[in-house]
Short mmCIF file of N, CA and C in Angstrom, two decimals:
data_model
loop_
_atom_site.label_atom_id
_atom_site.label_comp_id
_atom_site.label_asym_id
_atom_site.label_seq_id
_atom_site.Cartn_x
_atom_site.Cartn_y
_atom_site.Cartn_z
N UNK A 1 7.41 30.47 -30.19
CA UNK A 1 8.10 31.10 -29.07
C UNK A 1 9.54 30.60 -29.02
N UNK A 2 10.49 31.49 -28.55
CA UNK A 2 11.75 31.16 -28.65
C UNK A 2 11.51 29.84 -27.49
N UNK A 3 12.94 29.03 -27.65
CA UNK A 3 13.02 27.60 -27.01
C UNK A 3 13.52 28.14 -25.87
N UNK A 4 14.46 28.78 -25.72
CA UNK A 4 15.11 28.61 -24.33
C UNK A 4 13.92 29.52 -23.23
N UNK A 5 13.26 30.45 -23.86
CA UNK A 5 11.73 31.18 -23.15
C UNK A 5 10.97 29.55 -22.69
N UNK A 6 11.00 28.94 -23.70
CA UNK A 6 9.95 27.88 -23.15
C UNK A 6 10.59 27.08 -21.89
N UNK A 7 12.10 27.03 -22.09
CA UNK A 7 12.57 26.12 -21.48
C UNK A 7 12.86 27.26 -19.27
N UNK A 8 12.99 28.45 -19.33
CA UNK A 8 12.94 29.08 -18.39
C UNK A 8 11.19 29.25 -17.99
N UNK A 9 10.46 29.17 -18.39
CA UNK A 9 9.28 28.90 -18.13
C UNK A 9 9.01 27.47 -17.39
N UNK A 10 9.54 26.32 -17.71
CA UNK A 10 9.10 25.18 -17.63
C UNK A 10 9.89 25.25 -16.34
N UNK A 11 11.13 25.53 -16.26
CA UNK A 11 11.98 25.46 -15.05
C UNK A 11 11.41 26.78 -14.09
N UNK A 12 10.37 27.70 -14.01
CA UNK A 12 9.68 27.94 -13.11
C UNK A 12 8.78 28.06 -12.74
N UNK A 13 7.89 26.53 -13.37
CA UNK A 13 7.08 25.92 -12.65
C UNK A 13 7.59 25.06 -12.18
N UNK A 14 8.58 24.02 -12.90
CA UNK A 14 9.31 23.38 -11.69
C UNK A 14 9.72 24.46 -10.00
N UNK A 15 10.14 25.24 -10.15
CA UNK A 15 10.52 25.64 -9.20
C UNK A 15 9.10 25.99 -8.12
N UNK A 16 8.37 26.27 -8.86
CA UNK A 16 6.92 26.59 -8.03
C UNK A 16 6.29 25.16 -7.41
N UNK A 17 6.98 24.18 -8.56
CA UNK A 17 6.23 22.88 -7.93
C UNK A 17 6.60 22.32 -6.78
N UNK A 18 8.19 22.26 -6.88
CA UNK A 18 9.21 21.99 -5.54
C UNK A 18 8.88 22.94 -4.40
N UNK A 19 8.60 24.16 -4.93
CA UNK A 19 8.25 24.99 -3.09
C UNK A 19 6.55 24.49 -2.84
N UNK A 20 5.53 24.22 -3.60
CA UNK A 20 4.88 23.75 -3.31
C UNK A 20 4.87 21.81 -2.38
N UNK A 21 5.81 21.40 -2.58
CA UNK A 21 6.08 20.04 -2.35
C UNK A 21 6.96 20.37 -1.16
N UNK A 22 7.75 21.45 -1.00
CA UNK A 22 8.13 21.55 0.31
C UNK A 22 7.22 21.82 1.65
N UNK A 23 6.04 22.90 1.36
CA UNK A 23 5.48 23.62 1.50
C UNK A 23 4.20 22.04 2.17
N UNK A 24 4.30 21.12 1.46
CA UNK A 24 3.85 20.14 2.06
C UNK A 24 4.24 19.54 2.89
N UNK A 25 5.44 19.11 2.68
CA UNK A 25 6.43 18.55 3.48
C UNK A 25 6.35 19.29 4.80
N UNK A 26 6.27 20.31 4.85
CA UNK A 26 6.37 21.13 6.47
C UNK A 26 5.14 21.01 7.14
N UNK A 27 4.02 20.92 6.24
CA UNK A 27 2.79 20.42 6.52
C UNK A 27 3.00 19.24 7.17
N UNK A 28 3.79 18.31 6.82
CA UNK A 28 3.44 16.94 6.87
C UNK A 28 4.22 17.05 8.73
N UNK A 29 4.88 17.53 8.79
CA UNK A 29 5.90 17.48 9.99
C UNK A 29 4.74 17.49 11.36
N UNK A 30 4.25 19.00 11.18
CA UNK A 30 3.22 18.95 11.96
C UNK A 30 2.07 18.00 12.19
N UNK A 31 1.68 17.54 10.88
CA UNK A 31 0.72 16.42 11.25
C UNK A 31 1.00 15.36 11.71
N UNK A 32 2.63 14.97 11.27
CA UNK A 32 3.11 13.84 12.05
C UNK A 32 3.08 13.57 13.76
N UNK A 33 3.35 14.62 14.25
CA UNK A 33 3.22 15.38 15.58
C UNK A 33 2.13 15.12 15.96
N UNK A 34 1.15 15.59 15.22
CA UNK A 34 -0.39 15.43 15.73
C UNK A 34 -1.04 14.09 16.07
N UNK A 35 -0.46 13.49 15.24
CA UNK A 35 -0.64 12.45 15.28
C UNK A 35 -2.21 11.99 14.59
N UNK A 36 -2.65 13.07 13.56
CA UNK A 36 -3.95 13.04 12.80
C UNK A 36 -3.57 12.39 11.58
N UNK A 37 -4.07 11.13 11.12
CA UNK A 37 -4.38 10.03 10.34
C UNK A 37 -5.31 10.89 8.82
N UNK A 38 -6.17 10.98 9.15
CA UNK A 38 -6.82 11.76 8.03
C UNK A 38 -6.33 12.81 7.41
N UNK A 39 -5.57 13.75 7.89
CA UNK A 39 -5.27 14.82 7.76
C UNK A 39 -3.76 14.31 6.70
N UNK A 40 -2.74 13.33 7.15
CA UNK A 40 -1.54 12.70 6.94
C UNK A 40 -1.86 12.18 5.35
N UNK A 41 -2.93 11.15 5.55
CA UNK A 41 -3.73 11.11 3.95
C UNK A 41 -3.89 11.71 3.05
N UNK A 42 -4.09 13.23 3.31
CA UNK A 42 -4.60 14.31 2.57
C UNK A 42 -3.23 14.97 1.92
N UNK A 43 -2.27 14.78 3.00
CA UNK A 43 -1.06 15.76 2.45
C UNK A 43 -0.74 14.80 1.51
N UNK A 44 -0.67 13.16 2.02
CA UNK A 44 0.46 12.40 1.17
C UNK A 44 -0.47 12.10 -0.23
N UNK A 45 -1.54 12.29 -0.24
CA UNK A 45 -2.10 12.15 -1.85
C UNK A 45 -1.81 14.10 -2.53
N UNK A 46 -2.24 15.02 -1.92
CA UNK A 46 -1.80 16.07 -2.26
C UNK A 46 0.07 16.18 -2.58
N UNK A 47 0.77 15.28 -2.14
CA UNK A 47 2.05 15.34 -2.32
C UNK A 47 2.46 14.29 -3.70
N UNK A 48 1.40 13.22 -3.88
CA UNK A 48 2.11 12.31 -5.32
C UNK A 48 1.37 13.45 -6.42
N UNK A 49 -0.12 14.01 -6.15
CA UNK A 49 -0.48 14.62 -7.67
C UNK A 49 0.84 15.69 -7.65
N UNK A 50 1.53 16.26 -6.57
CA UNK A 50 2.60 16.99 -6.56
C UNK A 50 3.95 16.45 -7.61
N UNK A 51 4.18 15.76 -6.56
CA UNK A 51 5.19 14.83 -7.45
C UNK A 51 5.07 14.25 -9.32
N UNK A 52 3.86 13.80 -9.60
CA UNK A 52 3.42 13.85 -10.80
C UNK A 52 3.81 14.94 -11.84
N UNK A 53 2.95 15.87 -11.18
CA UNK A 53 3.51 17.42 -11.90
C UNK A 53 4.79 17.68 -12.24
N UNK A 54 5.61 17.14 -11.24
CA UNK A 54 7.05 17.51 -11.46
C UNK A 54 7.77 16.83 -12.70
N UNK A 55 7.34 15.25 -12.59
CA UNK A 55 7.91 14.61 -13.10
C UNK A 55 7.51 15.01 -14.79
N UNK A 56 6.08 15.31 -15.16
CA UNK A 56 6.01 15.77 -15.96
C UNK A 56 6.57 17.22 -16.88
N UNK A 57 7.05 18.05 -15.66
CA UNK A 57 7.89 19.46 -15.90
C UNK A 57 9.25 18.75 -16.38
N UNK A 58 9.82 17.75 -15.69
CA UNK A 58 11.04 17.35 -16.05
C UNK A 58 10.97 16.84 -17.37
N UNK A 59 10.27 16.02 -17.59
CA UNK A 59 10.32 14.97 -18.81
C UNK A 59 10.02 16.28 -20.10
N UNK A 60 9.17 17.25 -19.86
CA UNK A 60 9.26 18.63 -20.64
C UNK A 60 10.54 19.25 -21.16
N UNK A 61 11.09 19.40 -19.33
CA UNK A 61 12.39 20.23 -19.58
C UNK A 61 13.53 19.61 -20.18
N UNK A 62 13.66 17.85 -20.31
CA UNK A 62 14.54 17.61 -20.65
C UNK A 62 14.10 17.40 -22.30
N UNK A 63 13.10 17.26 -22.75
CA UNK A 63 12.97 17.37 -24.04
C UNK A 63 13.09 18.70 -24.90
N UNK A 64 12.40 19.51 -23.95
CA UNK A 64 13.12 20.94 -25.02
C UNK A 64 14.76 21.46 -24.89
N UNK A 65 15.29 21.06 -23.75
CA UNK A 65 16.83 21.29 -23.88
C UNK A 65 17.49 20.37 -25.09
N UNK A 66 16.47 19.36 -24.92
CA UNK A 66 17.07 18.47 -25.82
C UNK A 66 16.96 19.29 -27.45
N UNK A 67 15.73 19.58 -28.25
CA UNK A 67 15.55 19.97 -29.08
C UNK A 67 16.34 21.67 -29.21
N UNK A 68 16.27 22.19 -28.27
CA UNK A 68 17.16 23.15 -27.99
C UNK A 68 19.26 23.61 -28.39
N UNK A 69 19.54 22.12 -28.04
CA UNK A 69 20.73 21.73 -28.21
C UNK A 69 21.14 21.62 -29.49
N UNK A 70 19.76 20.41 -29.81
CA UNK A 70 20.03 20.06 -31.46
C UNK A 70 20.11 21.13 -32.45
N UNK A 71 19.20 22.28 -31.68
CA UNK A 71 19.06 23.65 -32.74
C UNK A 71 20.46 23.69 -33.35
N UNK A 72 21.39 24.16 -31.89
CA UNK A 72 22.54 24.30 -32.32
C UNK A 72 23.54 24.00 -32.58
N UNK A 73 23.10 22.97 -33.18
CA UNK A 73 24.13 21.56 -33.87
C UNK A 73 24.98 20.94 -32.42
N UNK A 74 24.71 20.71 -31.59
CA UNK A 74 25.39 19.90 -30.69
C UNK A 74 24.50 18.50 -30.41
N UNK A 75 25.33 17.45 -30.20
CA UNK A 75 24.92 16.59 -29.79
C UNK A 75 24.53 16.41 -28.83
N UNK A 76 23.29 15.86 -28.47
CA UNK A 76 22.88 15.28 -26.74
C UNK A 76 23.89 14.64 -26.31
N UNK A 77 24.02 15.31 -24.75
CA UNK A 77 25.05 13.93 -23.77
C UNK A 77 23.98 14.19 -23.26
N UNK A 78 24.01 15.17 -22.69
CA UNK A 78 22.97 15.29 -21.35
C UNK A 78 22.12 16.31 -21.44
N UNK A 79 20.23 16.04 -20.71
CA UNK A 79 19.61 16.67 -21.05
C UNK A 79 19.83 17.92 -19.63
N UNK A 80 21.03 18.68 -19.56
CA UNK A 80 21.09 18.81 -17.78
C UNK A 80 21.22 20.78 -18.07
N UNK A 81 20.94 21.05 -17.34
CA UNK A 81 20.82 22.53 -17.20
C UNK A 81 22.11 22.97 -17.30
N UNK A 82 22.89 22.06 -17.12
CA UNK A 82 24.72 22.63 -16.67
C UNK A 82 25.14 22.55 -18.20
N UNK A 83 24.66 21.42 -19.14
CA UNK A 83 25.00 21.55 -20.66
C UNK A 83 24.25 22.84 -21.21
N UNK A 84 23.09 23.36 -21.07
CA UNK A 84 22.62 24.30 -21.41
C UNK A 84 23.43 25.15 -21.08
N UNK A 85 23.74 25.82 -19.90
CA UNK A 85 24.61 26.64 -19.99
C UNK A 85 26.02 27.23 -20.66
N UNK A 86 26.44 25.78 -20.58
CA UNK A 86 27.88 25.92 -21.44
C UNK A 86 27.59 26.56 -22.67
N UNK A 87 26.24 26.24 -23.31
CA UNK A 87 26.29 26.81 -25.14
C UNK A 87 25.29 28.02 -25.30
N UNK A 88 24.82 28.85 -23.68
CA UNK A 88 24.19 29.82 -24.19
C UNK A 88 25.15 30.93 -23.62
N UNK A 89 25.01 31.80 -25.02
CA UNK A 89 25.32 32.56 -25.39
C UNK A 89 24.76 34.04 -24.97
N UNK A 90 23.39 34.04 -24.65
CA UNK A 90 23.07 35.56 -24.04
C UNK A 90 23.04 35.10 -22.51
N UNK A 91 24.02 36.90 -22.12
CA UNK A 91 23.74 36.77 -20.68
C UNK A 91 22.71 36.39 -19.56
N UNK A 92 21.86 37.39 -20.57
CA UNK A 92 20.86 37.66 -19.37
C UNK A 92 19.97 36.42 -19.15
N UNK A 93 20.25 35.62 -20.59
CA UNK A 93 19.18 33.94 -20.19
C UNK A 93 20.02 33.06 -19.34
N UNK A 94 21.28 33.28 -19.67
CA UNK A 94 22.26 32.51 -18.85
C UNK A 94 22.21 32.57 -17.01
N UNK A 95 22.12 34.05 -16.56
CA UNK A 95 21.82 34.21 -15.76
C UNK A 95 20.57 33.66 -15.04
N UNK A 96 19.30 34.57 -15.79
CA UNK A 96 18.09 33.64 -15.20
C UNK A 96 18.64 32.18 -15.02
N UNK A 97 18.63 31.02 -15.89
CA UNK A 97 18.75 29.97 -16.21
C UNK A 97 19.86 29.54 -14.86
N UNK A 98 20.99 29.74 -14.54
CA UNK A 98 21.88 30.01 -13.53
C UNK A 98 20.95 29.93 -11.64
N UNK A 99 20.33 31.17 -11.69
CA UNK A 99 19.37 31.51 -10.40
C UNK A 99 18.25 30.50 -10.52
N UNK A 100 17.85 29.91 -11.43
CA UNK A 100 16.85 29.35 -11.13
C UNK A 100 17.39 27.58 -11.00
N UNK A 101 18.38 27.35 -11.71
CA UNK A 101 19.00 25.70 -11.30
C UNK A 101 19.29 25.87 -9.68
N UNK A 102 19.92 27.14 -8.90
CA UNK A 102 20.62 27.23 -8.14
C UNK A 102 19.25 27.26 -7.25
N UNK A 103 17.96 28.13 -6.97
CA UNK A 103 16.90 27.50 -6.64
C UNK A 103 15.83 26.24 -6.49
N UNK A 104 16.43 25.86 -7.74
CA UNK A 104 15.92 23.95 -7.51
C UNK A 104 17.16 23.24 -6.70
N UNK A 105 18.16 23.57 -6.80
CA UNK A 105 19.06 22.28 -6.21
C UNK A 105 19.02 23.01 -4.82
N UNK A 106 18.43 24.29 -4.21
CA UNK A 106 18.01 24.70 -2.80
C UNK A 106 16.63 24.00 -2.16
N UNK A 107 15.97 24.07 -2.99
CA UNK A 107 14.57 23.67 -2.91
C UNK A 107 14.65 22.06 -2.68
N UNK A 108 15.12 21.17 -3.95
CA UNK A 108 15.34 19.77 -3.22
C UNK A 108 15.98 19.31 -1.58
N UNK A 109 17.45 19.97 -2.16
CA UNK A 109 18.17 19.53 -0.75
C UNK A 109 16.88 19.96 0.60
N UNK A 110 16.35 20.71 0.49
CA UNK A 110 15.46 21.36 1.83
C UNK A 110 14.49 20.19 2.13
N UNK A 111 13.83 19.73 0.56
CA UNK A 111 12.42 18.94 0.57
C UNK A 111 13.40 17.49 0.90
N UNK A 112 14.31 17.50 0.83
CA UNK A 112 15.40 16.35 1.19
C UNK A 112 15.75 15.83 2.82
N UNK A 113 16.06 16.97 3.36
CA UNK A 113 15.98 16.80 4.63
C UNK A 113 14.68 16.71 5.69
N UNK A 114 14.12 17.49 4.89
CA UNK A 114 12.68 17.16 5.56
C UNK A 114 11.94 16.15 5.64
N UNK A 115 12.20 15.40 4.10
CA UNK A 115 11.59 13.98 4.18
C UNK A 115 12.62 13.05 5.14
N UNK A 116 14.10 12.61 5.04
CA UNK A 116 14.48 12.14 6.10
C UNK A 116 14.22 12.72 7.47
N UNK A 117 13.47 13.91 8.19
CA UNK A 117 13.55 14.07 9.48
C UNK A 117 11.73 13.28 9.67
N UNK A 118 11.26 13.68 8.87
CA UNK A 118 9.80 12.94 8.52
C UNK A 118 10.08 11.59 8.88
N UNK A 119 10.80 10.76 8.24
CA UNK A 119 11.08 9.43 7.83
C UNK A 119 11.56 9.10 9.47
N UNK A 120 12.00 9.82 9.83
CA UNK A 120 12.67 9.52 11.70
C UNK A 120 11.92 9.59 12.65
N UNK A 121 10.64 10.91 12.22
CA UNK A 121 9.96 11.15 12.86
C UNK A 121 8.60 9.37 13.30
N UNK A 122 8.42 8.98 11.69
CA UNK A 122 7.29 8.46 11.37
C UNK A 122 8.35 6.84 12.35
N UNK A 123 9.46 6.82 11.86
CA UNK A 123 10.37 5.25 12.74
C UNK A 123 10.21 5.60 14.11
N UNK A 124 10.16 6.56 14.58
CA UNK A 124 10.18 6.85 16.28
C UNK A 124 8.92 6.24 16.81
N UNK A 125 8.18 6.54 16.27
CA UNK A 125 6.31 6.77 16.55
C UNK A 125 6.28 5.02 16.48
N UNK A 126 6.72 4.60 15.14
CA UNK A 126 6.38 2.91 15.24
C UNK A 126 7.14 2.57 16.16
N UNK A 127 8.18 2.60 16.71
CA UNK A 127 8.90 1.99 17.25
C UNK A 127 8.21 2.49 18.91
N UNK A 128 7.63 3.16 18.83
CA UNK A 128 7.03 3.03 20.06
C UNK A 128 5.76 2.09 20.41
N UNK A 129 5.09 2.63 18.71
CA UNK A 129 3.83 1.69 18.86
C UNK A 129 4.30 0.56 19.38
N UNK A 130 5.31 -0.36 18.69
CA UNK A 130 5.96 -1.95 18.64
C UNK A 130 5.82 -1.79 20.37
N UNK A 131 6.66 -1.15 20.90
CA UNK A 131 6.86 -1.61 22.04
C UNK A 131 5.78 -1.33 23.20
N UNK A 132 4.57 -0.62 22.62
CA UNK A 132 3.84 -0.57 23.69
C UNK A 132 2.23 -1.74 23.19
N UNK A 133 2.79 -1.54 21.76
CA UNK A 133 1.84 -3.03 22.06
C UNK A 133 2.39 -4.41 22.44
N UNK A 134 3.79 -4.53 22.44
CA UNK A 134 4.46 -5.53 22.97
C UNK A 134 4.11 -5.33 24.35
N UNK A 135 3.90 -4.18 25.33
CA UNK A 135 4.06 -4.46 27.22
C UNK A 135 2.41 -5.04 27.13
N UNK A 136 1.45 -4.93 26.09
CA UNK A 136 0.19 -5.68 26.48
C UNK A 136 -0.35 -7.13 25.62
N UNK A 137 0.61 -7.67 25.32
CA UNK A 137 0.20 -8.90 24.32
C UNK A 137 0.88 -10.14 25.27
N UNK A 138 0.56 -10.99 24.64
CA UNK A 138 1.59 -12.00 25.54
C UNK A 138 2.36 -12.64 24.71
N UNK A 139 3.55 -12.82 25.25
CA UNK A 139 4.73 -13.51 24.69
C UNK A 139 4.95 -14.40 24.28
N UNK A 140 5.25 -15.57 23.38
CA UNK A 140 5.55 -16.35 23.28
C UNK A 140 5.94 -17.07 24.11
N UNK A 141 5.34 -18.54 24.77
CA UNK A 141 6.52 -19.57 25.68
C UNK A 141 7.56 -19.87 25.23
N UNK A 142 8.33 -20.11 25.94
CA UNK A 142 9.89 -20.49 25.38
C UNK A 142 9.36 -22.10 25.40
N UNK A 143 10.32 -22.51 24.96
CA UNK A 143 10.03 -24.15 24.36
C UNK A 143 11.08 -24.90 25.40
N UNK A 144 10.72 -25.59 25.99
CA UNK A 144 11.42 -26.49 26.93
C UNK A 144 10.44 -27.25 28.08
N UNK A 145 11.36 -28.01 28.41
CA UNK A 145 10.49 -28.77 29.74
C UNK A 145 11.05 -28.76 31.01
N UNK A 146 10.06 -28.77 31.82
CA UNK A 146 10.50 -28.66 33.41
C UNK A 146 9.45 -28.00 34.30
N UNK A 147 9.01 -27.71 35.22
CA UNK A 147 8.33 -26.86 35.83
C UNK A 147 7.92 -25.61 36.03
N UNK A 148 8.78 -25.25 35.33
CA UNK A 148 9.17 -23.72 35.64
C UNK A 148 9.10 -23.07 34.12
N UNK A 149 9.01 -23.98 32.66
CA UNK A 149 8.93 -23.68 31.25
C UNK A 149 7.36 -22.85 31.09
N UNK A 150 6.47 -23.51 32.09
CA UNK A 150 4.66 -23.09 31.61
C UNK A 150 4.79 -21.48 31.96
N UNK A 151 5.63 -21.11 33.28
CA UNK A 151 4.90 -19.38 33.99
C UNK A 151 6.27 -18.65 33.22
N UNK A 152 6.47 -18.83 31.76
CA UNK A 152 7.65 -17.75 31.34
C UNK A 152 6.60 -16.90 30.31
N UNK A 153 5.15 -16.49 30.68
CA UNK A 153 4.93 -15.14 29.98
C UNK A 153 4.97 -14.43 30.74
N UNK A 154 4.96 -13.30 29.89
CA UNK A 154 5.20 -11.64 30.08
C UNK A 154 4.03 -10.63 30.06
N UNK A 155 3.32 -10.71 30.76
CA UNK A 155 2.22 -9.31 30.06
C UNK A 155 1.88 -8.28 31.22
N UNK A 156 1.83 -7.75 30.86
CA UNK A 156 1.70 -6.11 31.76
C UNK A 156 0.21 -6.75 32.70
N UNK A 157 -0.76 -6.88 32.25
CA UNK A 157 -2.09 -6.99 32.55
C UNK A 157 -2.36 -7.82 33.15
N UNK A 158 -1.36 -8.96 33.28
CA UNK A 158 -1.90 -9.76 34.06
C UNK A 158 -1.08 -10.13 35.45
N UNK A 159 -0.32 -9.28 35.33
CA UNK A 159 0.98 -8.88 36.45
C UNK A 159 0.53 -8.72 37.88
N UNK A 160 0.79 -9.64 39.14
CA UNK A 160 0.23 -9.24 40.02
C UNK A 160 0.80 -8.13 41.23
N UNK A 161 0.19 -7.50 41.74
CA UNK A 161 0.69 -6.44 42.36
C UNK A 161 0.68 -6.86 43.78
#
């Protein structure tokens, strides 16, 4: 099979893999919300065999660009879709090849922001936990002497009204 067929093939399953990995990611938002534990498990192991996949599409795609290149007597710099372009020669692969980089670098940036609003989402939630298991634990004494050093805890529960 021609190389650059193999190589627009490989780049759309990458692209299927990334909307699938987004497609989790939006999953994940909601469950974060939910605040369901089991469910959170399920996406984030459904999201590394995700990730796996990819990494294996890449390590593909950069080897047949690579062998691709060499066809045509150029040297490897880079195994990058943007060198491919520069040395192909038919439109219409150029194009595909074009729409579909321009779909992965859409697809990341998206699965990009989502994981940082995730990542804010998941710091909010601890940072509440922290502090609401801090209003029921007891505090540390402060270290000193005098009368007044023994009654310096803090606890919600034992607070008199």
């Amino acid at each position: 099979m021609d190389p650059i067929k193999l190589i627009i093939q490989t780049l759309e399953a990458m692209v299927g893999a990334h909307s699938q990995l987004l497609d989790l990611a939006k999953e994940k938002r909601s469950v974060l919300v939910e605040g369901d534990i089991n469910q959170l498990q399920n996406i984030i192991y459904r999201e590394s065999s995700c990730t796996e996949e990819i990494q294996k599409l890449e390590e593909q795609r950069k080897a047949l660009v690579k062998v691709y290149l060499e066809g045509k007597g150029i040297p490897e710099k880079d195994s990058t879709i943007e060198e491919l372009l520069k040395v192909q020669e038919n439109v219409e692969h150029r194009t595909v090849l074009s729409g579909l980089a321009k779909q992965l670098r859409s697809l990341i940036r998206e699965i990009s922001q989502l994981n940082e609003s995730n990542q804010q989402l998941i710091q909010s939630s601890l940072s509440y936990t922290q502090f609401m298991i801090g209003m029921h634990v007891r505090k540390e004494p402060s270290i000193g002497y005098g009368p007044k050093s023994k009654n310096r805890y803090t606890n919600l529960l034992d607070a008199k009204i």
